[in-house]
PDB file of C-alpha atoms in Angstrom:
ATOM      1  CA  UNK A  12     138.871-252.327 -63.582  1.00 95.00           C
ATOM      2  CA  UNK A  13     141.762-250.569 -61.868  1.00 97.00           C
ATOM      3  CA  UNK A  14     145.300-251.749 -62.579  1.00 98.00           C
ATOM      4  CA  UNK A  15     148.026-252.783 -60.179  1.00 98.00           C
ATOM      5  CA  UNK A  16     151.773-253.008 -60.654  1.00 98.00           C
ATOM      6  CA  UNK A  17     153.466-256.147 -59.406  1.00 97.00           C
ATOM      7  CA  UNK A  18     156.126-254.840 -57.077  1.00 90.00           C
ATOM      8  CA  UNK A  19     158.838-252.684 -58.595  1.00 95.00           C
ATOM      9  CA  UNK A  20     158.568-254.367 -61.967  1.00 94.00           C
ATOM     10  CA  UNK A  21     156.896-252.582 -64.862  1.00 92.00           C
ATOM     11  CA  UNK A  22     154.366-255.412 -65.087  1.00 97.00           C
ATOM     12  CA  UNK A  23     150.915-253.847 -64.831  1.00 98.00           C
ATOM     13  CA  UNK A  24     147.850-256.080 -64.561  1.00 98.00           C
ATOM     14  CA  UNK A  25     144.194-255.838 -63.614  1.00 98.00           C
ATOM     15  CA  UNK A  26     143.518-255.767 -59.863  1.00 98.00           C
ATOM     16  CA  UNK A  27     142.006-259.232 -60.249  1.00 98.00           C
ATOM     17  CA  UNK A  28     143.327-261.945 -62.532  1.00 98.00           C
ATOM     18  CA  UNK A  29     141.721-265.193 -63.629  1.00 98.00           C
ATOM     19  CA  UNK A  30     143.104-268.501 -62.428  1.00 98.00           C
ATOM     20  CA  UNK A  31     142.347-270.819 -65.325  1.00 98.00           C
ATOM     21  CA  UNK A  32     143.384-274.164 -63.796  1.00 98.00           C
ATOM     22  CA  UNK A  33     139.915-275.270 -62.770  1.00 97.00           C
ATOM     23  CA  UNK A  34     138.605-275.064 -66.322  1.00 98.00           C
ATOM     24  CA  UNK A  35     140.681-278.119 -67.199  1.00 96.00           C
ATOM     25  CA  UNK A  36     142.104-279.698 -64.080  1.00 94.00           C
ATOM     26  CA  UNK A  37     141.984-280.437 -60.332  1.00 93.00           C
ATOM     27  CA  UNK A  38     138.327-279.692 -59.539  1.00 93.00           C
ATOM     28  CA  UNK A  39     136.585-282.474 -61.402  1.00 90.00           C
ATOM     29  CA  UNK A  40     136.092-282.978 -65.144  1.00 92.00           C
ATOM     30  CA  UNK A  41     137.151-280.245 -67.555  1.00 95.00           C
ATOM     31  CA  UNK A  42     134.256-278.087 -68.654  1.00 96.00           C
ATOM     32  CA  UNK A  43     133.104-278.080 -72.251  1.00 97.00           C
ATOM     33  CA  UNK A  44     135.593-276.238 -74.448  1.00 97.00           C
ATOM     34  CA  UNK A  45     133.304-273.590 -75.904  1.00 98.00           C
ATOM     35  CA  UNK A  46     132.046-272.715 -72.440  1.00 98.00           C
ATOM     36  CA  UNK A  47     135.616-272.382 -71.200  1.00 98.00           C
ATOM     37  CA  UNK A  48     136.611-270.169 -74.127  1.00 98.00           C
ATOM     38  CA  UNK A  49     133.553-267.996 -73.544  1.00 98.00           C
ATOM     39  CA  UNK A  50     134.336-267.621 -69.841  1.00 98.00           C
ATOM     40  CA  UNK A  51     137.939-266.502 -70.459  1.00 98.00           C
ATOM     41  CA  UNK A  52     136.773-264.010 -73.078  1.00 98.00           C
ATOM     42  CA  UNK A  53     134.032-262.752 -70.756  1.00 98.00           C
ATOM     43  CA  UNK A  54     136.699-262.101 -68.124  1.00 98.00           C
ATOM     44  CA  UNK A  55     138.615-259.974 -70.609  1.00 98.00           C
ATOM     45  CA  UNK A  56     135.449-258.033 -71.457  1.00 98.00           C
ATOM     46  CA  UNK A  57     135.026-257.381 -67.720  1.00 98.00           C
ATOM     47  CA  UNK A  58     138.493-255.840 -67.502  1.00 98.00           C
ATOM     48  CA  UNK A  59     140.630-258.832 -66.483  1.00 98.00           C
ATOM     49  CA  UNK A  60     144.073-258.722 -68.105  1.00 98.00           C
ATOM     50  CA  UNK A  61     146.024-261.389 -66.139  1.00 98.00           C
ATOM     51  CA  UNK A  62     145.422-265.002 -67.112  1.00 99.00           C
ATOM     52  CA  UNK A  63     147.174-267.743 -65.160  1.00 98.00           C
ATOM     53  CA  UNK A  64     147.896-271.232 -66.451  1.00 98.00           C
ATOM     54  CA  UNK A  65     150.649-273.908 -66.318  1.00 98.00           C
ATOM     55  CA  UNK A  66     151.927-276.806 -68.388  1.00 98.00           C
ATOM     56  CA  UNK A  67     150.901-279.103 -65.504  1.00 98.00           C
ATOM     57  CA  UNK A  68     147.226-278.149 -65.745  1.00 98.00           C
ATOM     58  CA  UNK A  69     145.845-280.995 -67.768  1.00 96.00           C
ATOM     59  CA  UNK A  70     148.737-281.529 -68.350  1.00 97.00           C
ATOM     60  CA  UNK A  71     149.090-279.184 -71.316  1.00 98.00           C
ATOM     61  CA  UNK A  72     145.398-278.780 -72.213  1.00 98.00           C
ATOM     62  CA  UNK A  73     144.888-275.656 -70.112  1.00 98.00           C
ATOM     63  CA  UNK A  74     147.660-273.773 -71.896  1.00 98.00           C
ATOM     64  CA  UNK A  75     146.128-274.720 -75.243  1.00 98.00           C
ATOM     65  CA  UNK A  76     142.725-273.500 -74.063  1.00 98.00           C
ATOM     66  CA  UNK A  77     144.053-270.201 -72.741  1.00 98.00           C
ATOM     67  CA  UNK A  78     146.120-269.622 -75.871  1.00 98.00           C
ATOM     68  CA  UNK A  79     143.113-270.083 -78.116  1.00 98.00           C
ATOM     69  CA  UNK A  80     140.856-267.971 -75.901  1.00 98.00           C
ATOM     70  CA  UNK A  81     143.118-264.907 -75.743  1.00 98.00           C
ATOM     71  CA  UNK A  82     144.401-265.070 -79.331  1.00 98.00           C
ATOM     72  CA  UNK A  83     142.025-262.288 -80.538  1.00 98.00           C
ATOM     73  CA  UNK A  84     143.388-259.877 -77.898  1.00 98.00           C
ATOM     74  CA  UNK A  85     146.791-261.359 -77.061  1.00 98.00           C
ATOM     75  CA  UNK A  86     148.645-258.045 -76.996  1.00 98.00           C
ATOM     76  CA  UNK A  87     146.217-256.599 -74.447  1.00 98.00           C
ATOM     77  CA  UNK A  88     146.704-259.242 -71.765  1.00 98.00           C
ATOM     78  CA  UNK A  89     149.395-260.750 -69.549  1.00 98.00           C
ATOM     79  CA  UNK A  90     149.924-264.498 -69.869  1.00 98.00           C
ATOM     80  CA  UNK A  91     151.445-266.295 -66.897  1.00 98.00           C
ATOM     81  CA  UNK A  92     152.503-269.934 -67.018  1.00 98.00           C
ATOM     82  CA  UNK A  93     154.765-272.277 -65.048  1.00 98.00           C
ATOM     83  CA  UNK A  94     157.444-274.958 -65.322  1.00 98.00           C
ATOM     84  CA  UNK A  95     158.823-277.329 -62.713  1.00 98.00           C
ATOM     85  CA  UNK A  96     157.332-280.822 -62.893  1.00 98.00           C
ATOM     86  CA  UNK A  97     158.744-283.901 -64.609  1.00 98.00           C
ATOM     87  CA  UNK A  98     157.150-284.208 -68.044  1.00 96.00           C
ATOM     88  CA  UNK A  99     154.615-281.601 -66.978  1.00 96.00           C
ATOM     89  CA  UNK A 100     152.930-284.082 -64.612  1.00 96.00           C
ATOM     90  CA  UNK A 101     152.399-282.744 -61.096  1.00 95.00           C
ATOM     91  CA  UNK A 102     152.278-286.307 -59.724  1.00 93.00           C
ATOM     92  CA  UNK A 103     155.701-287.261 -61.102  1.00 94.00           C
ATOM     93  CA  UNK A 104     158.067-285.148 -59.041  1.00 96.00           C
ATOM     94  CA  UNK A 105     160.010-281.967 -59.669  1.00 98.00           C
ATOM     95  CA  UNK A 106     162.324-281.059 -62.547  1.00 98.00           C
ATOM     96  CA  UNK A 107     163.754-277.563 -62.924  1.00 98.00           C
ATOM     97  CA  UNK A 108     166.958-278.471 -64.734  1.00 98.00           C
ATOM     98  CA  UNK A 109     167.944-275.675 -67.136  1.00 98.00           C
ATOM     99  CA  UNK A 110     167.453-277.873 -70.202  1.00 98.00           C
ATOM    100  CA  UNK A 111     163.980-278.808 -68.964  1.00 98.00           C
ATOM    101  CA  UNK A 112     163.056-275.148 -68.397  1.00 98.00           C
ATOM    102  CA  UNK A 113     164.055-274.323 -71.967  1.00 98.00           C
ATOM    103  CA  UNK A 114     162.058-277.248 -73.370  1.00 98.00           C
ATOM    104  CA  UNK A 115     158.985-276.239 -71.375  1.00 98.00           C
ATOM    105  CA  UNK A 116     159.177-272.633 -72.543  1.00 98.00           C
ATOM    106  CA  UNK A 117     159.389-273.603 -76.208  1.00 98.00           C
ATOM    107  CA  UNK A 118     156.442-275.992 -75.844  1.00 98.00           C
ATOM    108  CA  UNK A 119     154.405-273.469 -73.863  1.00 98.00           C
ATOM    109  CA  UNK A 120     154.967-270.770 -76.465  1.00 98.00           C
ATOM    110  CA  UNK A 121     153.470-273.100 -79.072  1.00 98.00           C
ATOM    111  CA  UNK A 122     150.500-274.089 -76.942  1.00 98.00           C
ATOM    112  CA  UNK A 123     149.824-270.474 -75.940  1.00 98.00           C
ATOM    113  CA  UNK A 124     150.064-269.316 -79.593  1.00 98.00           C
ATOM    114  CA  UNK A 125     152.463-266.541 -78.678  1.00 98.00           C
ATOM    115  CA  UNK A 126     156.046-265.407 -79.138  1.00 98.00           C
ATOM    116  CA  UNK A 127     156.670-264.522 -75.464  1.00 98.00           C
ATOM    117  CA  UNK A 128     155.564-265.493 -71.981  1.00 98.00           C
ATOM    118  CA  UNK A 129     154.812-262.381 -69.945  1.00 98.00           C
ATOM    119  CA  UNK A 130     155.344-264.007 -66.540  1.00 98.00           C
ATOM    120  CA  UNK A 131     157.123-267.340 -66.135  1.00 98.00           C
ATOM    121  CA  UNK A 132     156.948-269.006 -62.729  1.00 99.00           C
ATOM    122  CA  UNK A 133     158.868-271.890 -61.243  1.00 98.00           C
ATOM    123  CA  UNK A 134     155.889-273.941 -60.054  1.00 98.00           C
ATOM    124  CA  UNK A 135     157.686-275.359 -56.996  1.00 98.00           C
ATOM    125  CA  UNK A 136     161.274-275.026 -55.811  1.00 98.00           C
ATOM    126  CA  UNK A 137     163.317-278.061 -56.925  1.00 98.00           C
ATOM    127  CA  UNK A 138     165.757-279.051 -54.136  1.00 97.00           C
ATOM    128  CA  UNK A 139     167.954-280.844 -56.675  1.00 98.00           C
ATOM    129  CA  UNK A 140     168.629-277.728 -58.773  1.00 98.00           C
ATOM    130  CA  UNK A 141     170.235-274.611 -57.268  1.00 98.00           C
ATOM    131  CA  UNK A 142     167.767-271.762 -57.427  1.00 98.00           C
ATOM    132  CA  UNK A 143     170.569-269.625 -58.883  1.00 98.00           C
ATOM    133  CA  UNK A 144     170.676-271.949 -61.905  1.00 98.00           C
ATOM    134  CA  UNK A 145     166.916-271.639 -62.329  1.00 98.00           C
ATOM    135  CA  UNK A 146     167.031-267.850 -62.093  1.00 98.00           C
ATOM    136  CA  UNK A 147     170.006-267.695 -64.459  1.00 98.00           C
ATOM    137  CA  UNK A 148     168.197-269.790 -67.057  1.00 98.00           C
ATOM    138  CA  UNK A 149     165.131-267.552 -66.908  1.00 98.00           C
ATOM    139  CA  UNK A 150     167.405-264.501 -67.081  1.00 98.00           C
ATOM    140  CA  UNK A 151     168.832-265.866 -70.329  1.00 98.00           C
ATOM    141  CA  UNK A 152     165.342-266.540 -71.694  1.00 99.00           C
ATOM    142  CA  UNK A 153     164.421-262.938 -70.873  1.00 98.00           C
ATOM    143  CA  UNK A 154     167.461-261.712 -72.779  1.00 98.00           C
ATOM    144  CA  UNK A 155     166.390-263.863 -75.731  1.00 98.00           C
ATOM    145  CA  UNK A 156     162.912-262.307 -75.696  1.00 98.00           C
ATOM    146  CA  UNK A 157     161.031-265.535 -74.976  1.00 98.00           C
ATOM    147  CA  UNK A 158     160.105-264.441 -71.443  1.00 98.00           C
ATOM    148  CA  UNK A 159     159.363-260.984 -70.029  1.00 98.00           C
ATOM    149  CA  UNK A 160     159.271-261.496 -66.254  1.00 98.00           C
ATOM    150  CA  UNK A 161     160.363-264.121 -63.708  1.00 98.00           C
ATOM    151  CA  UNK A 162     158.163-265.464 -60.937  1.00 98.00           C
ATOM    152  CA  UNK A 163     158.240-268.077 -58.182  1.00 98.00           C
ATOM    153  CA  UNK A 164     155.367-270.065 -56.688  1.00 98.00           C
ATOM    154  CA  UNK A 165     155.128-271.222 -53.056  1.00 98.00           C
ATOM    155  CA  UNK A 166     158.842-270.493 -52.517  1.00 98.00           C
ATOM    156  CA  UNK A 167     160.341-269.792 -49.106  1.00 98.00           C
ATOM    157  CA  UNK A 168     161.977-266.492 -48.170  1.00 98.00           C
ATOM    158  CA  UNK A 169     165.556-267.712 -48.613  1.00 98.00           C
ATOM    159  CA  UNK A 170     164.868-269.111 -52.081  1.00 98.00           C
ATOM    160  CA  UNK A 171     163.192-265.848 -53.036  1.00 98.00           C
ATOM    161  CA  UNK A 172     166.236-263.863 -51.924  1.00 98.00           C
ATOM    162  CA  UNK A 173     168.719-266.141 -53.682  1.00 98.00           C
ATOM    163  CA  UNK A 174     166.767-266.110 -56.939  1.00 98.00           C
ATOM    164  CA  UNK A 175     166.155-262.375 -56.823  1.00 98.00           C
ATOM    165  CA  UNK A 176     169.910-261.737 -56.526  1.00 98.00           C
ATOM    166  CA  UNK A 177     170.423-263.404 -59.930  1.00 98.00           C
ATOM    167  CA  UNK A 178     167.304-262.275 -61.789  1.00 98.00           C
ATOM    168  CA  UNK A 179     164.775-259.872 -60.221  1.00 98.00           C
ATOM    169  CA  UNK A 180     161.593-261.694 -59.262  1.00 98.00           C
ATOM    170  CA  UNK A 181     158.537-259.781 -60.461  1.00 98.00           C
ATOM    171  CA  UNK A 182     155.947-261.824 -58.599  1.00 98.00           C
ATOM    172  CA  UNK A 183     155.528-264.562 -56.047  1.00 98.00           C
ATOM    173  CA  UNK A 184     152.404-266.668 -56.476  1.00 98.00           C
ATOM    174  CA  UNK A 185     151.256-268.451 -53.351  1.00 98.00           C
ATOM    175  CA  UNK A 186     148.057-269.304 -51.550  1.00 98.00           C
ATOM    176  CA  UNK A 187     146.697-266.473 -49.418  1.00 98.00           C
ATOM    177  CA  UNK A 188     143.211-265.898 -48.098  1.00 98.00           C
ATOM    178  CA  UNK A 189     141.226-265.308 -44.951  1.00 96.00           C
ATOM    179  CA  UNK A 190     141.745-268.946 -44.023  1.00 93.00           C
ATOM    180  CA  UNK A 191     145.437-269.234 -45.008  1.00 97.00           C
ATOM    181  CA  UNK A 192     147.392-266.276 -43.658  1.00 97.00           C
ATOM    182  CA  UNK A 193     150.812-267.880 -43.318  1.00 97.00           C
ATOM    183  CA  UNK A 194     152.357-265.524 -45.941  1.00 98.00           C
ATOM    184  CA  UNK A 195     151.859-262.618 -43.537  1.00 98.00           C
ATOM    185  CA  UNK A 196     154.615-263.936 -41.226  1.00 98.00           C
ATOM    186  CA  UNK A 197     157.651-263.875 -43.499  1.00 98.00           C
ATOM    187  CA  UNK A 198     156.736-263.947 -47.188  1.00 98.00           C
ATOM    188  CA  UNK A 199     154.840-260.675 -47.540  1.00 98.00           C
ATOM    189  CA  UNK A 200     157.497-258.706 -45.614  1.00 98.00           C
ATOM    190  CA  UNK A 201     160.163-260.244 -47.859  1.00 98.00           C
ATOM    191  CA  UNK A 202     158.206-259.278 -50.976  1.00 98.00           C
ATOM    192  CA  UNK A 203     157.722-255.748 -49.677  1.00 98.00           C
ATOM    193  CA  UNK A 204     161.423-255.378 -48.890  1.00 98.00           C
ATOM    194  CA  UNK A 205     162.541-256.629 -52.298  1.00 98.00           C
ATOM    195  CA  UNK A 206     159.808-254.973 -54.357  1.00 98.00           C
ATOM    196  CA  UNK A 207     158.139-258.208 -55.469  1.00 98.00           C
ATOM    197  CA  UNK A 208     154.436-258.405 -56.303  1.00 98.00           C
ATOM    198  CA  UNK A 209     152.234-261.072 -54.723  1.00 98.00           C
ATOM    199  CA  UNK A 210     149.699-263.060 -56.746  1.00 98.00           C
ATOM    200  CA  UNK A 211     147.256-264.801 -54.427  1.00 98.00           C
ATOM    201  CA  UNK A 212     145.834-268.106 -55.605  1.00 98.00           C
ATOM    202  CA  UNK A 213     142.848-269.766 -53.907  1.00 98.00           C
ATOM    203  CA  UNK A 214     141.698-266.402 -52.513  1.00 98.00           C
ATOM    204  CA  UNK A 215     138.316-268.002 -51.845  1.00 98.00           C
ATOM    205  CA  UNK A 216     139.733-270.988 -49.978  1.00 96.00           C
ATOM    206  CA  UNK A 217     139.160-273.349 -52.916  1.00 96.00           C
ATOM    207  CA  UNK A 218     135.515-272.295 -52.876  1.00 95.00           C
ATOM    208  CA  UNK A 219     134.853-272.674 -49.171  1.00 96.00           C
ATOM    209  CA  UNK A 220     134.757-268.951 -48.376  1.00 96.00           C
ATOM    210  CA  UNK A 221     131.888-268.425 -50.809  1.00 96.00           C
ATOM    211  CA  UNK A 222     129.549-270.157 -48.379  1.00 94.00           C
ATOM    212  CA  UNK A 223     128.448-272.630 -51.058  1.00 94.00           C
ATOM    213  CA  UNK A 224     130.219-275.605 -49.434  1.00 95.00           C
ATOM    214  CA  UNK A 225     129.308-277.328 -46.152  1.00 93.00           C
ATOM    215  CA  UNK A 226     129.905-280.727 -44.535  1.00 93.00           C
ATOM    216  CA  UNK A 227     127.273-282.363 -46.762  1.00 94.00           C
ATOM    217  CA  UNK A 228     128.834-281.211 -50.045  1.00 95.00           C
ATOM    218  CA  UNK A 229     130.188-283.976 -52.274  1.00 95.00           C
ATOM    219  CA  UNK A 230     132.928-283.474 -54.850  1.00 95.00           C
ATOM    220  CA  UNK A 231     133.626-285.246 -58.137  1.00 94.00           C
ATOM    221  CA  UNK A 232     135.842-288.310 -57.668  1.00 93.00           C
ATOM    222  CA  UNK A 233     138.832-286.584 -59.292  1.00 91.00           C
ATOM    223  CA  UNK A 234     138.379-283.325 -57.362  1.00 95.00           C
ATOM    224  CA  UNK A 235     141.590-282.390 -55.550  1.00 94.00           C
ATOM    225  CA  UNK A 236     139.637-281.325 -52.462  1.00 97.00           C
ATOM    226  CA  UNK A 237     138.840-284.965 -51.668  1.00 96.00           C
ATOM    227  CA  UNK A 238     142.396-285.404 -50.353  1.00 96.00           C
ATOM    228  CA  UNK A 239     142.728-282.036 -48.586  1.00 96.00           C
ATOM    229  CA  UNK A 240     142.454-282.371 -44.773  1.00 96.00           C
ATOM    230  CA  UNK A 241     140.817-278.954 -44.539  1.00 96.00           C
ATOM    231  CA  UNK A 242     137.942-280.339 -46.626  1.00 96.00           C
ATOM    232  CA  UNK A 243     137.181-283.349 -44.445  1.00 96.00           C
ATOM    233  CA  UNK A 244     133.584-283.343 -43.243  1.00 94.00           C
ATOM    234  CA  UNK A 245     134.661-282.577 -39.665  1.00 95.00           C
ATOM    235  CA  UNK A 246     136.880-279.688 -40.753  1.00 96.00           C
ATOM    236  CA  UNK A 247     134.189-278.227 -42.967  1.00 96.00           C
ATOM    237  CA  UNK A 248     131.732-278.405 -40.085  1.00 95.00           C
ATOM    238  CA  UNK A 249     134.165-276.606 -37.778  1.00 94.00           C
ATOM    239  CA  UNK A 250     135.225-274.039 -40.392  1.00 94.00           C
ATOM    240  CA  UNK A 251     131.647-273.012 -41.081  1.00 94.00           C
ATOM    241  CA  UNK A 252     132.094-270.563 -38.215  1.00 93.00           C
ATOM    242  CA  UNK A 253     134.472-268.542 -40.365  1.00 93.00           C
ATOM    243  CA  UNK A 254     132.037-268.490 -43.277  1.00 94.00           C
ATOM    244  CA  UNK A 255     129.249-267.376 -40.945  1.00 94.00           C
ATOM    245  CA  UNK A 256     131.381-264.466 -39.700  1.00 92.00           C
ATOM    246  CA  UNK A 257     132.219-263.388 -43.261  1.00 94.00           C
ATOM    247  CA  UNK A 258     128.588-263.756 -44.311  1.00 95.00           C
ATOM    248  CA  UNK A 259     127.394-261.418 -41.576  1.00 93.00           C
ATOM    249  CA  UNK A 260     129.887-258.743 -42.621  1.00 93.00           C
ATOM    250  CA  UNK A 261     128.958-259.223 -46.291  1.00 96.00           C
ATOM    251  CA  UNK A 262     125.263-258.747 -45.547  1.00 96.00           C
ATOM    252  CA  UNK A 263     125.979-255.503 -43.741  1.00 93.00           C
ATOM    253  CA  UNK A 264     127.983-254.250 -46.742  1.00 94.00           C
ATOM    254  CA  UNK A 265     125.455-255.353 -49.357  1.00 96.00           C
ATOM    255  CA  UNK A 266     128.038-257.695 -50.849  1.00 97.00           C
ATOM    256  CA  UNK A 267     128.551-261.449 -51.068  1.00 98.00           C
ATOM    257  CA  UNK A 268     130.903-263.486 -48.908  1.00 97.00           C
ATOM    258  CA  UNK A 269     133.170-264.070 -51.903  1.00 98.00           C
ATOM    259  CA  UNK A 270     133.363-260.357 -52.610  1.00 98.00           C
ATOM    260  CA  UNK A 271     134.322-259.571 -49.017  1.00 98.00           C
ATOM    261  CA  UNK A 272     137.027-262.263 -49.070  1.00 98.00           C
ATOM    262  CA  UNK A 273     138.539-260.835 -52.269  1.00 98.00           C
ATOM    263  CA  UNK A 274     138.135-257.196 -51.227  1.00 98.00           C
ATOM    264  CA  UNK A 275     139.922-257.998 -47.964  1.00 98.00           C
ATOM    265  CA  UNK A 276     142.910-259.316 -49.918  1.00 98.00           C
ATOM    266  CA  UNK A 277     142.959-256.268 -52.180  1.00 98.00           C
ATOM    267  CA  UNK A 278     143.004-254.053 -49.099  1.00 98.00           C
ATOM    268  CA  UNK A 279     146.075-255.713 -47.592  1.00 98.00           C
ATOM    269  CA  UNK A 280     148.684-254.292 -50.017  1.00 97.00           C
ATOM    270  CA  UNK A 281     148.467-252.355 -53.315  1.00 97.00           C
ATOM    271  CA  UNK A 282     150.769-254.930 -54.942  1.00 98.00           C
ATOM    272  CA  UNK A 283     148.632-257.983 -54.144  1.00 98.00           C
ATOM    273  CA  UNK A 284     146.606-259.400 -57.055  1.00 98.00           C
ATOM    274  CA  UNK A 285     144.153-262.246 -56.318  1.00 98.00           C
ATOM    275  CA  UNK A 286     143.455-264.747 -59.114  1.00 98.00           C
ATOM    276  CA  UNK A 287     140.163-266.469 -58.268  1.00 98.00           C
ATOM    277  CA  UNK A 288     139.127-269.223 -60.625  1.00 97.00           C
ATOM    278  CA  UNK A 289     135.653-270.333 -61.602  1.00 97.00           C
ATOM    279  CA  UNK A 290     133.797-272.289 -64.274  1.00 97.00           C
ATOM    280  CA  UNK A 291     130.607-270.223 -64.048  1.00 97.00           C
ATOM    281  CA  UNK A 292     129.868-266.859 -65.655  1.00 98.00           C
ATOM    282  CA  UNK A 293     127.802-265.736 -62.679  1.00 97.00           C
ATOM    283  CA  UNK A 294     130.631-266.421 -60.265  1.00 98.00           C
ATOM    284  CA  UNK A 295     133.051-264.620 -62.576  1.00 98.00           C
ATOM    285  CA  UNK A 296     130.841-261.521 -62.542  1.00 98.00           C
ATOM    286  CA  UNK A 297     130.555-261.760 -58.751  1.00 98.00           C
ATOM    287  CA  UNK A 298     134.327-262.013 -58.321  1.00 98.00           C
ATOM    288  CA  UNK A 299     134.996-259.091 -60.651  1.00 98.00           C
ATOM    289  CA  UNK A 300     132.493-257.073 -58.654  1.00 98.00           C
ATOM    290  CA  UNK A 301     134.713-257.478 -55.597  1.00 98.00           C
ATOM    291  CA  UNK A 302     137.110-254.924 -57.085  1.00 97.00           C
ATOM    292  CA  UNK A 303     134.395-252.322 -56.553  1.00 96.00           C
ATOM    293  CA  UNK A 304     133.802-253.182 -52.882  1.00 96.00           C
ATOM    294  CA  UNK A 305     135.497-250.531 -50.750  1.00 93.00           C
ATOM    295  CA  UNK A 306     136.356-251.647 -47.223  1.00 95.00           C
ATOM    296  CA  UNK A 307     136.776-248.866 -44.659  1.00 94.00           C
ATOM    297  CA  UNK A 308     139.261-249.027 -41.775  1.00 95.00           C
ATOM    298  CA  UNK A 309     136.291-249.891 -39.546  1.00 93.00           C
ATOM    299  CA  UNK A 310     135.299-252.711 -41.907  1.00 94.00           C
ATOM    300  CA  UNK A 311     138.843-254.094 -41.860  1.00 96.00           C
ATOM    301  CA  UNK A 312     138.950-253.955 -38.052  1.00 95.00           C
ATOM    302  CA  UNK A 313     135.637-255.815 -37.860  1.00 92.00           C
ATOM    303  CA  UNK A 314     136.916-258.454 -40.276  1.00 94.00           C
ATOM    304  CA  UNK A 315     140.157-258.771 -38.322  1.00 95.00           C
ATOM    305  CA  UNK A 316     138.208-259.257 -35.088  1.00 94.00           C
ATOM    306  CA  UNK A 317     136.000-261.866 -36.750  1.00 91.00           C
ATOM    307  CA  UNK A 318     138.979-263.787 -38.119  1.00 93.00           C
ATOM    308  CA  UNK A 319     140.671-263.737 -34.710  1.00 93.00           C
ATOM    309  CA  UNK A 320     137.657-265.484 -33.186  1.00 92.00           C
ATOM    310  CA  UNK A 321     137.921-268.513 -35.457  1.00 91.00           C
ATOM    311  CA  UNK A 322     140.649-271.159 -35.428  1.00 93.00           C
ATOM    312  CA  UNK A 323     140.635-272.763 -38.884  1.00 95.00           C
ATOM    313  CA  UNK A 324     140.737-276.558 -38.717  1.00 95.00           C
ATOM    314  CA  UNK A 325     142.638-278.936 -41.011  1.00 96.00           C
ATOM    315  CA  UNK A 326     145.873-278.729 -42.984  1.00 96.00           C
ATOM    316  CA  UNK A 327     145.682-277.014 -46.366  1.00 95.00           C
ATOM    317  CA  UNK A 328     147.586-279.840 -48.123  1.00 94.00           C
ATOM    318  CA  UNK A 329     148.086-283.561 -47.505  1.00 94.00           C
ATOM    319  CA  UNK A 330     151.596-284.318 -46.260  1.00 94.00           C
ATOM    320  CA  UNK A 331     153.114-285.306 -49.611  1.00 92.00           C
ATOM    321  CA  UNK A 332     152.099-281.980 -51.172  1.00 94.00           C
ATOM    322  CA  UNK A 333     152.900-279.903 -48.107  1.00 94.00           C
ATOM    323  CA  UNK A 334     156.488-281.125 -48.418  1.00 93.00           C
ATOM    324  CA  UNK A 335     156.826-279.200 -51.714  1.00 94.00           C
ATOM    325  CA  UNK A 336     155.997-275.725 -50.434  1.00 96.00           C
ATOM    326  CA  UNK A 337     157.957-273.090 -48.597  1.00 93.00           C
ATOM    327  CA  UNK A 338     161.339-274.360 -49.814  1.00 94.00           C
TER     328      UNK A 338
END
């Protein structure tokens, strides 16, 4: 798989990473451990070198899983993890105090079975802690060798600028896909100006853009999508129009809808790296195959026209989670 450099940093990763959250958290029960280990290792065999996790996924269990999975080839991959929630629990509020950041890093290093974190993100901007203090703490951890690069997740443009002035931000990780294009307004131009890479999570719209989900689909009781307005039955029914448009383009290209959605992201900027997640080997192979789908200028115009014809219905987060992003 081709490599991409995240912005002006010297952090080089595979064009596609693997979002590991769903193996342990958020989309129903965790999958069986050996299957999860095998899937992460299969991704590496397919050329994936960026593996994304967080202390909050589980909490804690996803980092342990990823650490064990990549141990045989640790020096050949980039490990990304995150801090920012009280006690590592995403339901308990935010906590990016410097002493908390340091405690998280030490615990994450143990769980990940490593001596450094290649890319450390603040999971969400904490309004109670100046972003300069967060960036300064990570800067110190970089000087100590515990961290290699600093990242932010779902931060607003002003927070990005303020943090970057203290410690260069290597990557911003935020949601971006055919059905969530908000980053195009202000965030992507800010990243381009400052030389910051963009890591796109949920590039497949939390599974919806694959075409495998419709208004009759039911999710496990602890699946995060049950509380997402965009996944209400009415919204899914309305948003099927987008999937139909993508499906028609995919058929003409001899690709799948998922591959077109990922290839479209890859075509936007050379410093964008999508991190689709999956629990299935077949889906992993399909996603990796998207890196080989070449979209021509005519293809991109056709996709742009198709997207312009569809107004996506439903908010991407419930109100209490939407309040945490873009700060």
